[in-house]
Each structure stands twice: as C-alpha cells, then as structure tokens.
Amino acid sequence: MKTNGGRCRIRALCWSRREWRGAGMAQKKYLQAKLTQFLREDRIQLWKPPYTDENKKVGLALKDLAKQYSDRLECCENEVEKVIEEIRCKAIERGTGNDNYRTTGIATIEVFLPPRLKKDRKNLLETRLHITGRELRSKIAETFGLQENYIKIVINKKQLQLGKTLEEQGVAHNVKAMVLELKQSEEDARKNFQLEEEEQNEAKLKEKQIQRTKRGLEILAKRAAETVVDPEMTPYLDIANQTGRSIRIPPSERKALMLAMGYHEKGRAFLKRKEYGIALPCLLDADKYFCECCRELLDTVDNYAVLQLDIVWCYFRLEQLECLDDAEKKLNLAQKCFKNCYGENHQRLVHIKGNCGKEKVLFLRLYLLQGIRNYHSGNDVEAYEYLNKARQLFKELYIDPSKVDNLLQLGFTAQEARLGLRACDGNVDHAATHITNRREELAQIRKEEKEKKRRRLENIRFLKGMGYSTHAAQQVLHAASGNLDEALKILLSNPQMWWLNDSNPETDNRQESPSQENIDRLVYMGFDALVAEAALRVFRGNVQLAAQTLAHNGGSLPPELPLSPEDSLSPPATSPSDSAGTSSASTDEDMETEAVNEILEDIPEHEEDYLDSTLEDEEIIIAEYLSYVENRKSATKKN
C-alpha cells in the first residue's frame, strides 16, 4: 500500500418504443434533465394551474407545453409529454410531503432501489426522524420486499448506522437513500428454495467479509500507529512514497491514513471483481478517514483524488449516479488534487517519475465521468467536450496486444507490460528497459529497507538485553530516529520509560525483594545501601539498569519513580477463569490472523496497480455516450 504522486433522412428525433428501450435509461435521464432545466428557466410551476387543476389532475395546458418543448428539443412530442407528466407528479408528491412534514413532522425519504428490481427504482417512503437506522432498514425491507439483514443503506454518502437515530445522523426531510444489496440476484423472487438458500448464504458470507475487513484494518492500523511491529514475525502495512521508500507520518495522522488507504485498497479489490455493492461502503469509509487527515497531506498525494474517481465510478456502475448529489464536486476535487499533486501540465510528476504516460489513465476516467455527469445534467455541449477528450486519450493509451505479447515472452508480467508501454509511448524496447530498471531500483530499495529493519531489530534486542521491554525499546528508538546512542541517552534521562511494558502492568510492575548479593554489588560501586535496595526494587533486580540510573542521577532515584513496594501496584489475585481465557485468547488470535491475511491478500504487490487498466470498460462506455450525444447533434442539424 503506497502513497503516490508527490508519489477512464430529415425527420424529428423521435424514438420508437423499441428504439427508446434500446437507447436505455441514459437518454431518458438526459431528457428529464433538459426539461427540468427549461422549466426552471421559464419559471413554470407544474403543480399549479393551468398545468394542474384543483383536483391535482393534469391540465390541458401541459399538452401545449409538451409541444413547445418537443420543438425546442427536436424530440418526439409524446415522449416529452410523458416525461413532463412524470415531473409534474413528482412535484405534487413533493409538495404534499412538504405540507405533511410541516403539520405532522413525518418526513419523506426518496428511496433508490437496487438495479435488479423491475419496479420504479425511485420510491417515496414516509417516516419519523426519531427512529433508529435499524428501524428504517426494517421499514424499507418490509415496504419493498427486501431481506433486512442483507441490505445496506447509504444516505448523505455515508452508511446508515443502525444504532443511532436518523436525526443524530443528519437525515432530513426529502433526503435520498440508496439501497445496496449484499446478494447477487437477477430476479425479484426465487421459486427454487435451494437457489434462494444459496443466495442467503452468499449474503451472509459477504456481510462476514465486510466485518472481517473492518477488523483486519483496525488491527493493521493499530500496529502501524504504535510503530511496534517485528516485520520478520508480524504482518503489517507500511506507507511508502512513489519510489517505494517508507515515509514518516505523524503518529496523530498515521492511523487515520492507514485506515483510509486500507479501506480504499479493499474497495478497489471489490471494484476489480465488479462487486460494486460491497465496494461502495469500503470506499465511503475510506473517504471518512481521509477527511481526518490534514489538508496539506491530501494535497501532496494522489490517493484522495483517485478515491473520488472510484466513488463516482461506483455510483455510475450501480446505475445510481443521481443519488450522488455532489458528483460534480467530487470530480472537481479530484481534478484539483491531481493539479496540486502532479503540478501544472504534470511537470512535477515528470520530474519525479520521468514520464506521465501511466497517470493519463486517471485523466481518461476523470474526463469520461465528467462527460457522463454533464450528459445526465442535460449539458450536451460540455458532455461532448469531455467525452471527446476521453476518446482522444483512449486512442493515445491503447496498447497493441502484440506488443504486450512481445514483453511477455521476455519474462515480464502483463501488468508490467501495460504500464511500461504507456510510460514509453508504446515503444517495446524502451518499455523493456524501463521495466528492468524499475525492477532493479525496487530490489535495491527493498534491500535497503530490509537492512534498516534488521538494524532496528538488533537495537531492540540490545535494549531488551539491558532489561527494557520491547515496547519501551521500540518507543525510544522511534523517538531517536533509530540512533542507538541517542536512544540510550533518552532512556537514561527518562528512567520511567523502563515501565513501558509489553503486557498488563498489573501483572508486570510488581516489585520483588532484591537479593542481598545484588545490594552488596551496588554498595561496592559506592551507592548507599538503602538507595541501592530501592533501585533494585524498582528495576526488579536488574543490577545494570539500577546502577546506570543511580550514576546518571548522582546516586539517587528520580522522584517520579516509586521508592517502596507500597508505591507499586500489587499483584493481581489469580482467577479461576484464567485457564479458560487461554483457549478464548487462542481463538481470538486465529480470527485476527484470518482477518489480517484477508486484507493483505487484496493489497497489490505492484505499487502502480491503481494505474493499470485494460480500458475495456471505458472503451465501451465512451462509444455508448458519444453515440447518444452525436445522434442528438446529427438530428438537430438535419432539422
């Protein structure tokens, strides 16, 4: 897991029923956006006369309005009238809901259901806001025929917390709620009991997987934040720059950054498997933790920008882009972060890496998503500009499969081949040299990092040999930037660090009566007998530490250290449940190991994995949306 940057015939345009379905929902959303824009510009209120009568039925004037707008759009009058009527009905529903909320306090929530449901995916649900998230989930499941334990709800770009009330989570009247299913289903109901049972089991496994993900990341983040891991014995995550070298992060931000990057990598793993419903909660959690990091850090790495693209991409693939009210904001934020991180015209990126070919993949997806968002907002001119940019980048980034094969025959991986060819503008020989040089560079960096960790372990063992705990040794070495001599000076000046123990202080900090032989040894060195005895009690008989501390403090103990058994913690009483706890601890350790290993499996080995894409999906989507825009342009010119 790395930080990167400062580390995808003359006639009116009228679709027949078959053509309309073939064009898909994209054109309908475009039409809705354009008509909404016209209504707003013309200040037309469809819920009032003459478009709606006193009984809230459609007025005759709506047909004239539909003809007027169909002429402006060069579109079929019947389709325009149908969409305007849908907008009118929604406006009346919203107005009724507003009145109801003002008088009764019952809020209306717009629920966006999973794509597999054939019914209208936008539905209104009335509820009070003092209920819990769990109660809302139950209500949604019951109302729309979903299984309560196998759905997640996203409101305001955050997962709904089951134990808190809606008010506590900022849920308000007219908010949008997106429902994610954990199970993969193509039908509304299964008649075959066996298939339904398998589906439920799959959902249970996915829910457990999400919980293991959270547990594994918390464990790894804790290890990273404490900086107390033995890399030879304990799996952990490290944060490195674009070259692969470890970087120092302030402890106050290290845990949040580790959790943010961990959730992002896990979400990206689900994205690769096209499990968008599970990917989105991970990505939203990553966004939450990134927001706990300082602005300066987010402006110097491209991780946060890439995350914004992944979140918008996930909403798009879930066909719920309208649920993301701030899609434009997220895409603009990504663009700004890329500029801050890579520099104007990518000059900072070129200075660091020598090229910017691989990072162009990110800009392709950025332009594509900006084009899609503008199209769904009815801005066909801007949509065409962004989509055309994406198309031009695709042509530039397209890789001849035969060139990949040539590099595969040289022993490189397909991922290395794609990244290398894009970095070298498609030149096979240059790509081979680039990959080889990068391999050698990484091997040297890993060797240096391994040597650094080996020296650190030796220093830890040395300090442990002096009587200090592993925890104390690691803390002082971190404070001394790995310098053993400086660490010793810190320890002598702060003898209380000896009390930083590896386990429960109630079992480790009890003082024992020192032997007369050890007291005599300190007296022989010139220390007072009573002080010598007190020092040995404090350091539990460790003559070397007692002597060093007394010598450093002029023959006396620092006042902050306990001088008598009464000052120390008494040993705990033995509990009959201790032996039973051993088995439980072993089980917990196995579960932690499983959770951690599951996380590590999804952390890509290649530091530029996030830049590697075949662009197959992007190619199809670019062509699809360009066809929508170009068909409209063509029809408009003909008319």
PDB file of C-alpha atoms in Angstrom, residues 57-205:
ATOM      1  CA  LYS A  57     -55.243  16.323 -12.203  1.00  0.00           C
ATOM      2  CA  VAL A  58     -53.262  17.246 -15.308  1.00  0.00           C
ATOM      3  CA  GLY A  59     -54.416  20.442 -17.043  1.00  0.00           C
ATOM      4  CA  LEU A  60     -54.874  20.965 -20.774  1.00  0.00           C
ATOM      5  CA  ALA A  61     -52.019  23.468 -20.900  1.00  0.00           C
ATOM      6  CA  LEU A  62     -49.483  20.705 -20.289  1.00  0.00           C
ATOM      7  CA  LYS A  63     -50.032  19.329 -23.818  1.00  0.00           C
ATOM      8  CA  ASP A  64     -49.246  22.726 -25.348  1.00  0.00           C
ATOM      9  CA  LEU A  65     -46.128  22.949 -23.175  1.00  0.00           C
ATOM     10  CA  ALA A  66     -45.021  19.493 -24.322  1.00  0.00           C
ATOM     11  CA  LYS A  67     -45.360  20.562 -27.973  1.00  0.00           C
ATOM     12  CA  GLN A  68     -43.373  23.737 -27.331  1.00  0.00           C
ATOM     13  CA  TYR A  69     -40.527  21.851 -25.672  1.00  0.00           C
ATOM     14  CA  SER A  70     -40.523  18.984 -28.161  1.00  0.00           C
ATOM     15  CA  ASP A  71     -39.958  21.540 -30.930  1.00  0.00           C
ATOM     16  CA  ARG A  72     -37.047  23.042 -28.984  1.00  0.00           C
ATOM     17  CA  LEU A  73     -35.515  19.634 -28.365  1.00  0.00           C
ATOM     18  CA  GLU A  74     -36.240  18.187 -31.810  1.00  0.00           C
ATOM     19  CA  CYS A  75     -37.818  15.316 -29.930  1.00  0.00           C
ATOM     20  CA  CYS A  76     -40.989  13.218 -30.028  1.00  0.00           C
ATOM     21  CA  GLU A  77     -43.929  15.132 -28.540  1.00  0.00           C
ATOM     22  CA  ASN A  78     -45.452  12.059 -26.871  1.00  0.00           C
ATOM     23  CA  GLU A  79     -42.245  11.244 -25.062  1.00  0.00           C
ATOM     24  CA  VAL A  80     -41.797  14.822 -23.924  1.00  0.00           C
ATOM     25  CA  GLU A  81     -45.380  14.943 -22.650  1.00  0.00           C
ATOM     26  CA  LYS A  82     -44.843  11.685 -20.775  1.00  0.00           C
ATOM     27  CA  VAL A  83     -41.697  12.925 -19.049  1.00  0.00           C
ATOM     28  CA  ILE A  84     -43.231  16.298 -18.165  1.00  0.00           C
ATOM     29  CA  GLU A  85     -46.163  14.474 -16.589  1.00  0.00           C
ATOM     30  CA  GLU A  86     -43.727  12.397 -14.519  1.00  0.00           C
ATOM     31  CA  ILE A  87     -42.022  15.606 -13.354  1.00  0.00           C
ATOM     32  CA  ARG A  88     -45.429  17.135 -12.506  1.00  0.00           C
ATOM     33  CA  CYS A  89     -46.485  14.114 -10.456  1.00  0.00           C
ATOM     34  CA  LYS A  90     -43.192  14.097  -8.569  1.00  0.00           C
ATOM     35  CA  ALA A  91     -43.587  17.819  -7.840  1.00  0.00           C
ATOM     36  CA  ILE A  92     -47.081  17.265  -6.445  1.00  0.00           C
ATOM     37  CA  GLU A  93     -45.827  14.366  -4.329  1.00  0.00           C
ATOM     38  CA  ARG A  94     -43.018  16.519  -3.005  1.00  0.00           C
ATOM     39  CA  GLY A  95     -45.396  19.398  -2.239  1.00  0.00           C
ATOM     40  CA  THR A  96     -47.786  17.064  -0.433  1.00  0.00           C
ATOM     41  CA  GLY A  97     -44.867  15.651   1.506  1.00  0.00           C
ATOM     42  CA  ASN A  98     -43.671  19.135   2.475  1.00  0.00           C
ATOM     43  CA  ASP A  99     -47.119  20.081   3.761  1.00  0.00           C
ATOM     44  CA  ASN A 100     -47.358  16.813   5.633  1.00  0.00           C
ATOM     45  CA  TYR A 101     -43.920  17.309   7.204  1.00  0.00           C
ATOM     46  CA  ARG A 102     -44.784  20.824   8.376  1.00  0.00           C
ATOM     47  CA  THR A 103     -48.019  19.705  10.021  1.00  0.00           C
ATOM     48  CA  THR A 104     -47.168  16.224  11.333  1.00  0.00           C
ATOM     49  CA  GLY A 105     -43.365  16.033  11.440  1.00  0.00           C
ATOM     50  CA  ILE A 106     -43.422  12.954   9.202  1.00  0.00           C
ATOM     51  CA  ALA A 107     -40.529  13.192   6.744  1.00  0.00           C
ATOM     52  CA  THR A 108     -40.353  11.833   3.210  1.00  0.00           C
ATOM     53  CA  ILE A 109     -37.308   9.878   2.056  1.00  0.00           C
ATOM     54  CA  GLU A 110     -36.631   9.194  -1.618  1.00  0.00           C
ATOM     55  CA  VAL A 111     -35.510   5.572  -1.787  1.00  0.00           C
ATOM     56  CA  PHE A 112     -33.401   4.371  -4.703  1.00  0.00           C
ATOM     57  CA  LEU A 113     -33.721   0.597  -5.004  1.00  0.00           C
ATOM     58  CA  PRO A 114     -31.159  -1.881  -6.430  1.00  0.00           C
ATOM     59  CA  PRO A 115     -30.955  -2.114 -10.246  1.00  0.00           C
ATOM     60  CA  ARG A 116     -32.268  -5.680 -10.370  1.00  0.00           C
ATOM     61  CA  LEU A 117     -35.759  -4.613  -9.288  1.00  0.00           C
ATOM     62  CA  LYS A 118     -38.023  -4.175 -12.289  1.00  0.00           C
ATOM     63  CA  LYS A 119     -40.341  -1.737 -10.481  1.00  0.00           C
ATOM     64  CA  ASP A 120     -39.776   2.017 -10.391  1.00  0.00           C
ATOM     65  CA  ARG A 121     -36.425   2.338  -8.636  1.00  0.00           C
ATOM     66  CA  LYS A 122     -37.220   5.782  -7.185  1.00  0.00           C
ATOM     67  CA  ASN A 123     -39.815   5.473  -4.437  1.00  0.00           C
ATOM     68  CA  LEU A 124     -41.022   7.688  -1.619  1.00  0.00           C
ATOM     69  CA  LEU A 125     -41.165   6.483   1.964  1.00  0.00           C
ATOM     70  CA  GLU A 126     -42.669   8.361   4.906  1.00  0.00           C
ATOM     71  CA  THR A 127     -41.063   8.091   8.336  1.00  0.00           C
ATOM     72  CA  ARG A 128     -40.401   9.980  11.528  1.00  0.00           C
ATOM     73  CA  LEU A 129     -36.814  11.048  12.098  1.00  0.00           C
ATOM     74  CA  HIS A 130     -36.535   9.945  15.726  1.00  0.00           C
ATOM     75  CA  ILE A 131     -36.438   6.254  14.748  1.00  0.00           C
ATOM     76  CA  THR A 132     -33.126   4.384  14.584  1.00  0.00           C
ATOM     77  CA  GLY A 133     -31.265   3.327  11.494  1.00  0.00           C
ATOM     78  CA  ARG A 134     -32.209  -0.267  12.244  1.00  0.00           C
ATOM     79  CA  GLU A 135     -35.905   0.632  12.281  1.00  0.00           C
ATOM     80  CA  LEU A 136     -35.596   2.463   8.956  1.00  0.00           C
ATOM     81  CA  ARG A 137     -33.821  -0.538   7.430  1.00  0.00           C
ATOM     82  CA  SER A 138     -36.652  -2.803   8.623  1.00  0.00           C
ATOM     83  CA  LYS A 139     -39.252  -0.435   7.173  1.00  0.00           C
ATOM     84  CA  ILE A 140     -37.511  -0.271   3.785  1.00  0.00           C
ATOM     85  CA  ALA A 141     -37.100  -4.051   3.671  1.00  0.00           C
ATOM     86  CA  GLU A 142     -40.765  -4.634   4.537  1.00  0.00           C
ATOM     87  CA  THR A 143     -42.081  -1.971   2.151  1.00  0.00           C
ATOM     88  CA  PHE A 144     -40.103  -3.036  -0.912  1.00  0.00           C
ATOM     89  CA  GLY A 145     -39.845  -6.795  -0.344  1.00  0.00           C
ATOM     90  CA  LEU A 146     -36.147  -6.963   0.548  1.00  0.00           C
ATOM     91  CA  GLN A 147     -34.374  -9.102   3.127  1.00  0.00           C
ATOM     92  CA  GLU A 148     -33.496  -6.872   6.045  1.00  0.00           C
ATOM     93  CA  ASN A 149     -30.211  -8.493   7.068  1.00  0.00           C
ATOM     94  CA  TYR A 150     -28.827  -8.433   3.535  1.00  0.00           C
ATOM     95  CA  ILE A 151     -29.146  -4.753   2.639  1.00  0.00           C
ATOM     96  CA  LYS A 152     -27.134  -1.653   3.455  1.00  0.00           C
ATOM     97  CA  ILE A 153     -28.404   1.912   3.205  1.00  0.00           C
ATOM     98  CA  VAL A 154     -26.328   4.901   2.122  1.00  0.00           C
ATOM     99  CA  ILE A 155     -27.571   8.414   2.974  1.00  0.00           C
ATOM    100  CA  ASN A 156     -25.554  11.603   2.505  1.00  0.00           C
ATOM    101  CA  LYS A 157     -22.686   9.463   1.157  1.00  0.00           C
ATOM    102  CA  LYS A 158     -22.406   7.606   4.466  1.00  0.00           C
ATOM    103  CA  GLN A 159     -23.522   4.185   5.582  1.00  0.00           C
ATOM    104  CA  LEU A 160     -26.593   4.366   7.802  1.00  0.00           C
ATOM    105  CA  GLN A 161     -25.639   3.497  11.396  1.00  0.00           C
ATOM    106  CA  LEU A 162     -28.174   1.106  12.841  1.00  0.00           C
ATOM    107  CA  GLY A 163     -27.851   2.111  16.491  1.00  0.00           C
ATOM    108  CA  LYS A 164     -28.287   5.876  16.064  1.00  0.00           C
ATOM    109  CA  THR A 165     -31.452   7.830  15.268  1.00  0.00           C
ATOM    110  CA  LEU A 166     -31.943   9.415  11.860  1.00  0.00           C
ATOM    111  CA  GLU A 167     -31.767  12.901  13.399  1.00  0.00           C
ATOM    112  CA  GLU A 168     -28.410  12.104  15.017  1.00  0.00           C
ATOM    113  CA  GLN A 169     -27.058  11.104  11.601  1.00  0.00           C
ATOM    114  CA  GLY A 170     -28.202  14.279   9.856  1.00  0.00           C
ATOM    115  CA  VAL A 171     -31.047  12.613   7.945  1.00  0.00           C
ATOM    116  CA  ALA A 172     -33.581  15.258   6.950  1.00  0.00           C
ATOM    117  CA  HIS A 173     -36.842  15.584   5.050  1.00  0.00           C
ATOM    118  CA  ASN A 174     -36.580  14.881   1.276  1.00  0.00           C
ATOM    119  CA  VAL A 175     -33.192  13.164   1.644  1.00  0.00           C
ATOM    120  CA  LYS A 176     -32.091  10.497  -0.837  1.00  0.00           C
ATOM    121  CA  ALA A 177     -31.399   6.954   0.385  1.00  0.00           C
ATOM    122  CA  MET A 178     -29.652   4.348  -1.748  1.00  0.00           C
ATOM    123  CA  VAL A 179     -30.238   0.667  -1.001  1.00  0.00           C
ATOM    124  CA  LEU A 180     -27.364  -1.752  -1.630  1.00  0.00           C
ATOM    125  CA  GLU A 181     -27.895  -5.499  -1.724  1.00  0.00           C
ATOM    126  CA  LEU A 182     -25.184  -7.825  -0.488  1.00  0.00           C
ATOM    127  CA  LYS A 183     -26.507 -10.707  -2.532  1.00  0.00           C
ATOM    128  CA  GLN A 184     -26.233 -11.008  -6.290  1.00  0.00           C
ATOM    129  CA  SER A 185     -29.701 -11.698  -7.716  1.00  0.00           C
ATOM    130  CA  GLU A 186     -31.287 -11.272 -11.111  1.00  0.00           C
ATOM    131  CA  GLU A 187     -34.920 -11.929 -10.182  1.00  0.00           C
ATOM    132  CA  ASP A 188     -37.301 -10.395  -7.727  1.00  0.00           C
ATOM    133  CA  ALA A 189     -38.103 -13.749  -6.132  1.00  0.00           C
ATOM    134  CA  ARG A 190     -36.712 -17.259  -6.345  1.00  0.00           C
ATOM    135  CA  LYS A 191     -39.106 -20.133  -6.684  1.00  0.00           C
ATOM    136  CA  ASN A 192     -36.368 -22.654  -6.224  1.00  0.00           C
ATOM    137  CA  PHE A 193     -35.731 -22.982  -2.474  1.00  0.00           C
ATOM    138  CA  GLN A 194     -32.211 -24.330  -2.941  1.00  0.00           C
ATOM    139  CA  LEU A 195     -31.136 -21.345  -5.042  1.00  0.00           C
ATOM    140  CA  GLU A 196     -32.683 -18.961  -2.525  1.00  0.00           C
ATOM    141  CA  GLU A 197     -30.835 -20.660   0.317  1.00  0.00           C
ATOM    142  CA  GLU A 198     -27.544 -20.412  -1.570  1.00  0.00           C
ATOM    143  CA  GLU A 199     -28.257 -16.738  -2.184  1.00  0.00           C
ATOM    144  CA  GLN A 200     -28.829 -16.109   1.510  1.00  0.00           C
ATOM    145  CA  ASN A 201     -25.647 -17.967   2.413  1.00  0.00           C
ATOM    146  CA  GLU A 202     -23.743 -15.820  -0.076  1.00  0.00           C
ATOM    147  CA  ALA A 203     -25.129 -12.667   1.525  1.00  0.00           C
ATOM    148  CA  LYS A 204     -24.140 -13.911   4.986  1.00  0.00           C
ATOM    149  CA  LEU A 205     -20.622 -14.579   3.745  1.00  0.00           C
TER     150      LEU A 205
END
